[in-house]
Every structure is written in C-alpha cells, then in structure tokens.
mmCIF file of C-alpha atoms in Angstrom:
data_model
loop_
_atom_site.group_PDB
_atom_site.id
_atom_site.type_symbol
_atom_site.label_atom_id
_atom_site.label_comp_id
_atom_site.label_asym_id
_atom_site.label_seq_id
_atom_site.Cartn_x
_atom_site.Cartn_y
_atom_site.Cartn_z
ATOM 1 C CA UNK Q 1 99.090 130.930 98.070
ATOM 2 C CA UNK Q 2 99.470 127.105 97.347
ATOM 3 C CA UNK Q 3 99.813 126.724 101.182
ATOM 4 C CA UNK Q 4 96.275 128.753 102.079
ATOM 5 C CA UNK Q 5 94.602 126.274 99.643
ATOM 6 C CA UNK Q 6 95.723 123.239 100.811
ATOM 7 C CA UNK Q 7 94.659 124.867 104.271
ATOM 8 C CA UNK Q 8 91.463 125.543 103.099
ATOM 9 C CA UNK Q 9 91.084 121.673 100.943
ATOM 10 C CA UNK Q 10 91.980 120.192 104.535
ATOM 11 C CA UNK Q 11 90.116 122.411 106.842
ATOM 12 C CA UNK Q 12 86.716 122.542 105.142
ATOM 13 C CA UNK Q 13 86.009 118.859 104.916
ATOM 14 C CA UNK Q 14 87.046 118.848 108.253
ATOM 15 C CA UNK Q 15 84.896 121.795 109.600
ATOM 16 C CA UNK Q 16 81.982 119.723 107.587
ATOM 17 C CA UNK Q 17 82.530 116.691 109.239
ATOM 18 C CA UNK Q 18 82.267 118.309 112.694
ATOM 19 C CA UNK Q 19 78.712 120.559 111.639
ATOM 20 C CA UNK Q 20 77.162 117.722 110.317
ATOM 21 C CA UNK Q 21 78.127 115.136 112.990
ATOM 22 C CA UNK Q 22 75.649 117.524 115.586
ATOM 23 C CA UNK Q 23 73.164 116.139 116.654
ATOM 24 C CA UNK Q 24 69.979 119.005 116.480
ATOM 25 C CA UNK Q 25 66.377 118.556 115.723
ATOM 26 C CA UNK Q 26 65.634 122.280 114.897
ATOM 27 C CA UNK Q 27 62.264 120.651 112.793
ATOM 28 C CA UNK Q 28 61.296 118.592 116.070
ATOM 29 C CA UNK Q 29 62.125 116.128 118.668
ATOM 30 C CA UNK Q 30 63.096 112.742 117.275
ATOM 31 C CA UNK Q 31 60.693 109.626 118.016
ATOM 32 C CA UNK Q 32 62.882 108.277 120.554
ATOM 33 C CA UNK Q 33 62.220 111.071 122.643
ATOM 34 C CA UNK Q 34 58.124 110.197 122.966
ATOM 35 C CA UNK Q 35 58.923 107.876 125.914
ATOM 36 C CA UNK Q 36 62.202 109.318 127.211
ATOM 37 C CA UNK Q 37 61.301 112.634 126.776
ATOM 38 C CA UNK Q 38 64.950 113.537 125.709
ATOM 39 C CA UNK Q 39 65.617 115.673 122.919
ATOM 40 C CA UNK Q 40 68.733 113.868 121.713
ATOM 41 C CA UNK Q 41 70.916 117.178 121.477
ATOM 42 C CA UNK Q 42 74.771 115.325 120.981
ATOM 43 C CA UNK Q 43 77.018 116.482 124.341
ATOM 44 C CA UNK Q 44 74.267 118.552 126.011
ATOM 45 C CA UNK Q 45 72.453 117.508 129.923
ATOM 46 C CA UNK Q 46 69.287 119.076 130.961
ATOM 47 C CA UNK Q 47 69.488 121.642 132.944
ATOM 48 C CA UNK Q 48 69.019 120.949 136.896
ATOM 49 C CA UNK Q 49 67.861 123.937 137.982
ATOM 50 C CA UNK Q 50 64.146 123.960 139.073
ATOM 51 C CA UNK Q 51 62.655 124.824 135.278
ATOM 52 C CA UNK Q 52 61.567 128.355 135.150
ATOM 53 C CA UNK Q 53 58.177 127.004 133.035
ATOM 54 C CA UNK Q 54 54.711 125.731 134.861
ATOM 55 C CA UNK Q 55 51.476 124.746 133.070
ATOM 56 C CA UNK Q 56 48.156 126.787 132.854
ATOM 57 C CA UNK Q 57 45.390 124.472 132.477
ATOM 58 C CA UNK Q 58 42.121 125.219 131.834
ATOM 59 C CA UNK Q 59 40.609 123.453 134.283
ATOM 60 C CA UNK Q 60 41.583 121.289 137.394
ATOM 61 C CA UNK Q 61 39.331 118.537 136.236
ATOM 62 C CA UNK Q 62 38.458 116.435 133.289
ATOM 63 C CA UNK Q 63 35.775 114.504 131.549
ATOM 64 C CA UNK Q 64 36.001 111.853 129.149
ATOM 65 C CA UNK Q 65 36.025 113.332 125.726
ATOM 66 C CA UNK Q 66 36.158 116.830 126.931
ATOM 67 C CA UNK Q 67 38.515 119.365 125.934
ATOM 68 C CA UNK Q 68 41.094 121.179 128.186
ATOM 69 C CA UNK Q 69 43.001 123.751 126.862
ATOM 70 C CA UNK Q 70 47.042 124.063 128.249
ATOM 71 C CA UNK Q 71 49.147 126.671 128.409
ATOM 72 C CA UNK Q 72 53.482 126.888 129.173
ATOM 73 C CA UNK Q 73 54.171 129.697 131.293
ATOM 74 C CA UNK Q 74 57.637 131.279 131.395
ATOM 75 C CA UNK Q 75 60.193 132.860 128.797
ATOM 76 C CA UNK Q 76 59.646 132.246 125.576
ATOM 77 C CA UNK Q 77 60.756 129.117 123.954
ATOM 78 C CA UNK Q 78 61.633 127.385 120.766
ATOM 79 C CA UNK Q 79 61.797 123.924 121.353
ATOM 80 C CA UNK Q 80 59.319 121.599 123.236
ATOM 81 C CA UNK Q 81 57.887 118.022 123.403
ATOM 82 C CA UNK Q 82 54.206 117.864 125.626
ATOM 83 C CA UNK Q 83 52.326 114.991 126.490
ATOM 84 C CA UNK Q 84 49.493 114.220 128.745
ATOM 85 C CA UNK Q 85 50.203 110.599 130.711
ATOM 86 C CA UNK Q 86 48.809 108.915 133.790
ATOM 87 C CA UNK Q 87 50.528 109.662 136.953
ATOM 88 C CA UNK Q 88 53.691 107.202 137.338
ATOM 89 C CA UNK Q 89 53.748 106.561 133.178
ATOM 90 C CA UNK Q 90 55.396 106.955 130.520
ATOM 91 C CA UNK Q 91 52.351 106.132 127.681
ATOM 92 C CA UNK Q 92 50.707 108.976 126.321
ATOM 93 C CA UNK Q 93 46.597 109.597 126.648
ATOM 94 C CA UNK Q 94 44.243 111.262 124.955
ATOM 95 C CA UNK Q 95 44.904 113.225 121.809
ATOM 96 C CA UNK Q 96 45.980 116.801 121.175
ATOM 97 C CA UNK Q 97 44.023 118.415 118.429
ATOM 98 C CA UNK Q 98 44.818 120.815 115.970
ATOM 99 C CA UNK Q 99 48.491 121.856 116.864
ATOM 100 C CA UNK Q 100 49.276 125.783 117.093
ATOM 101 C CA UNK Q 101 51.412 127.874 114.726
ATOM 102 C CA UNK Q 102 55.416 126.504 114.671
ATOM 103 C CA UNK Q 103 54.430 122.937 116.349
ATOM 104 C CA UNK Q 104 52.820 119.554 115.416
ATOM 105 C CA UNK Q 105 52.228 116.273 116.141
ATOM 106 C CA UNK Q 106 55.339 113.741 117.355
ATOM 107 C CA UNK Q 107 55.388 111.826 114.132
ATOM 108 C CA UNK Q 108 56.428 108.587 116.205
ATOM 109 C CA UNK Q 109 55.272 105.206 115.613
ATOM 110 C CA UNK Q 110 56.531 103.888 118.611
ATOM 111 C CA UNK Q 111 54.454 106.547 120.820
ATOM 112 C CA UNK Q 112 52.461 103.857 121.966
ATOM 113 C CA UNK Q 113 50.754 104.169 118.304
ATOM 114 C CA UNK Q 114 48.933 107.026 119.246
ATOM 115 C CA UNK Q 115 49.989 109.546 116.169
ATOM 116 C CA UNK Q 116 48.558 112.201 118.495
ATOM 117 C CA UNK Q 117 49.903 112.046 121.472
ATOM 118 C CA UNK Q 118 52.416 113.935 121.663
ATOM 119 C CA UNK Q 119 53.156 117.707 120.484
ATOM 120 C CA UNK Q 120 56.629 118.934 119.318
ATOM 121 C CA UNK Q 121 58.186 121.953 117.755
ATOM 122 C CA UNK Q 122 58.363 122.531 113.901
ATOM 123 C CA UNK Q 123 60.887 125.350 113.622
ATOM 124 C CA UNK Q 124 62.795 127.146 116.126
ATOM 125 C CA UNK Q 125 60.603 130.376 116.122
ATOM 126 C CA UNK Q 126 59.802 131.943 119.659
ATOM 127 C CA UNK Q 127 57.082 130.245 121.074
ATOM 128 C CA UNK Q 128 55.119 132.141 123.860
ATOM 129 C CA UNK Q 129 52.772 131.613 126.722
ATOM 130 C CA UNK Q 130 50.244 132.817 124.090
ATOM 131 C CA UNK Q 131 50.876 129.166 122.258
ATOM 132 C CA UNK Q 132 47.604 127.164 123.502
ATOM 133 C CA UNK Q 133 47.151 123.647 122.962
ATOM 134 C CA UNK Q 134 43.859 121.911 123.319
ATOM 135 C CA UNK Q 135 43.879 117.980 124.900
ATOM 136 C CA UNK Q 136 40.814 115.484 124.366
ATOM 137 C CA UNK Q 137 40.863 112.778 126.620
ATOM 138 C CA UNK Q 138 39.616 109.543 125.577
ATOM 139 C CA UNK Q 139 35.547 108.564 125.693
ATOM 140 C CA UNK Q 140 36.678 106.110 127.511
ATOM 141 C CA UNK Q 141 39.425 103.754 130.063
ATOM 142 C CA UNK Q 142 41.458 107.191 130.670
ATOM 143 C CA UNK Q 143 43.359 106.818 134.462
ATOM 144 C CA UNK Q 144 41.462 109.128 136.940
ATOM 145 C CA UNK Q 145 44.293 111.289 137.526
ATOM 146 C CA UNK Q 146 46.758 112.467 134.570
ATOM 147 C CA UNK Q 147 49.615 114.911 134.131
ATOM 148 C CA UNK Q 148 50.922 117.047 131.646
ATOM 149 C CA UNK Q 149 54.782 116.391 130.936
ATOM 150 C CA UNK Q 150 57.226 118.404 129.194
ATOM 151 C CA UNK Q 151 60.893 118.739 127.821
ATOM 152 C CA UNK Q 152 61.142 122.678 127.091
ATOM 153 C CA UNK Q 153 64.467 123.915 125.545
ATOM 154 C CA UNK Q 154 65.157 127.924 125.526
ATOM 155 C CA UNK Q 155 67.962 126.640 123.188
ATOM 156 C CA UNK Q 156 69.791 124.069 122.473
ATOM 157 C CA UNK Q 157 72.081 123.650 124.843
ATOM 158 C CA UNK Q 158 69.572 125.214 127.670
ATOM 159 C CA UNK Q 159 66.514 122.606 128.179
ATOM 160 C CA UNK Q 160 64.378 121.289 131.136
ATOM 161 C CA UNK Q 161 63.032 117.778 130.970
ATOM 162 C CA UNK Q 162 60.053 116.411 133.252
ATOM 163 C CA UNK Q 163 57.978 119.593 133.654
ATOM 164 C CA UNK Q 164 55.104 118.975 135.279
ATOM 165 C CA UNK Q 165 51.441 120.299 135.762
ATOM 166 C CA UNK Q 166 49.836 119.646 138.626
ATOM 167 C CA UNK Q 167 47.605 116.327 138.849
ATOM 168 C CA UNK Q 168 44.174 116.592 136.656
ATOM 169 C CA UNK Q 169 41.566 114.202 138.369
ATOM 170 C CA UNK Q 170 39.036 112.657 136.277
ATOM 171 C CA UNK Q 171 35.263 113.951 137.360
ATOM 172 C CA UNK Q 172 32.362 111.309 137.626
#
C-alpha cells in the first residue's frame, strides 16, 4: 500500500507537468498566429497534403465597403484562423463583421491593429460549411486584388495552413 502511494505522490505531479506543458488553444488561435498564420500546437507540423477545404465566396468581385459573404467547404472543422489580405501579404484588410456561432474576432493587437481582421475559433464545436462569415472591405485604399487565407485544423494534431480562395479583384 505505502508503495502505490508514493507511486501515485510521484506520478501525478509528473503526469501534471506533462498536460499542462501542451501547448493547445481550444478557446482560439493565439495572437502570434495573425501574421504567421500558425496555430502554435507544441510538437505538431501542418499537414502537407493538398488541404481537403476551398472557399465559397459570394462573389468574384468586390467594391469598397461592400459586403461579401465566405464560406469553408470540406469536412467539418473545429479550429480555424481566416483573414482576407492583398495578394503577396501578410496584413489583414477589411473587417469581418458579426462573427458566427463558436468563432470571434483574433483578439490581437499586433494584427496590424485592426481588432477585426481576423476570425478564429471560440470552442472546439464542429464547425460546418453552413458557418458563413461576412467581409467589408474598406471605403477606401483596399489593393485591387485580395485573397482569403486560412489555417483550418480538423484537430489538433491534423491542420492545413495557407488555404487559399481564389483572387477577388476590386470592381471600378
């Protein structure tokens, strides 16, 4: 008996010390990820497989101010971190408005001090292609052609990083 609990006095702080040294952001991706678009999980890669995700946008153009609506196609999901961006950059445009059920907004200061620029998971619930989210680009100085860029994790050790949509051009 005195041997099992010194077993257990040694094995649980040890067991503890390995749980809580994981690195996981089940409530979201960190801010460090708004540029790098990594989602920081401790000993994990992407994938590099082509990602089995594309984006449904509403439209194939976009004016200043007006909104386009954006939509990840695939499995479901439970973690994610979208953006839109210019072409060949890693700053984020325009803002996303309200965010759908089990995501929100990137709380990252050093997003280029855009507080909505960015959209990330709240909870590891199932997220499906039903999950829209609505972009505004700016009234004004947005790039004529933009991108939609995503890291989208199945779990956390299975995630895709630099998913794409196809180029949005701005209309005149």
């Amino acid at each position: 008996m005195a041997q099992c609990n010194r077993s257990l006095l040694f094995g649980v702080p040890v067991l503890w010390a390995i749980l809580s040294s994981c690195n996981a952001f089940p409530s979201g991706a960190p801010a460090s990820a708004c540029e790098t678009m990594l989602p920081g999980h401790a000993g994990v890669q992407p994938q590099t497989t082509p990602a089995p995700y594309e984006f449904l946008v509403s439209t194939p153009s976009f004016l200043n101010g007006q909104p386009i609506n954006v939509q990840i196609l695939g499995s479901a999901y439970r973690g994610l971190l979208l953006q839109a961006r210019s072409f060949r950059s890693t700053t984020t445009l325009g803002l996303w408005k309200f965010p759908p059920n089990d995501t929100k907004f990137l709380q990252a200061r050093t997003c280029t001090g855009n507080p909505q620029g960015a959209i990330t998971h709240a909870n590891t619930n199932l997220k499906t292609r039903q999950t829209t989210f609505t972009w505004l680009p700016p009234n004004s100085g947005c790039p004529p052609v933009i991108t939609f860029v995503a890291t989208v994790a199945q779990s956390h050790d299975v995630y895709w990083t630099n998913v794409r949509s196809k180029v949005i051009w701005r209309s005149e």
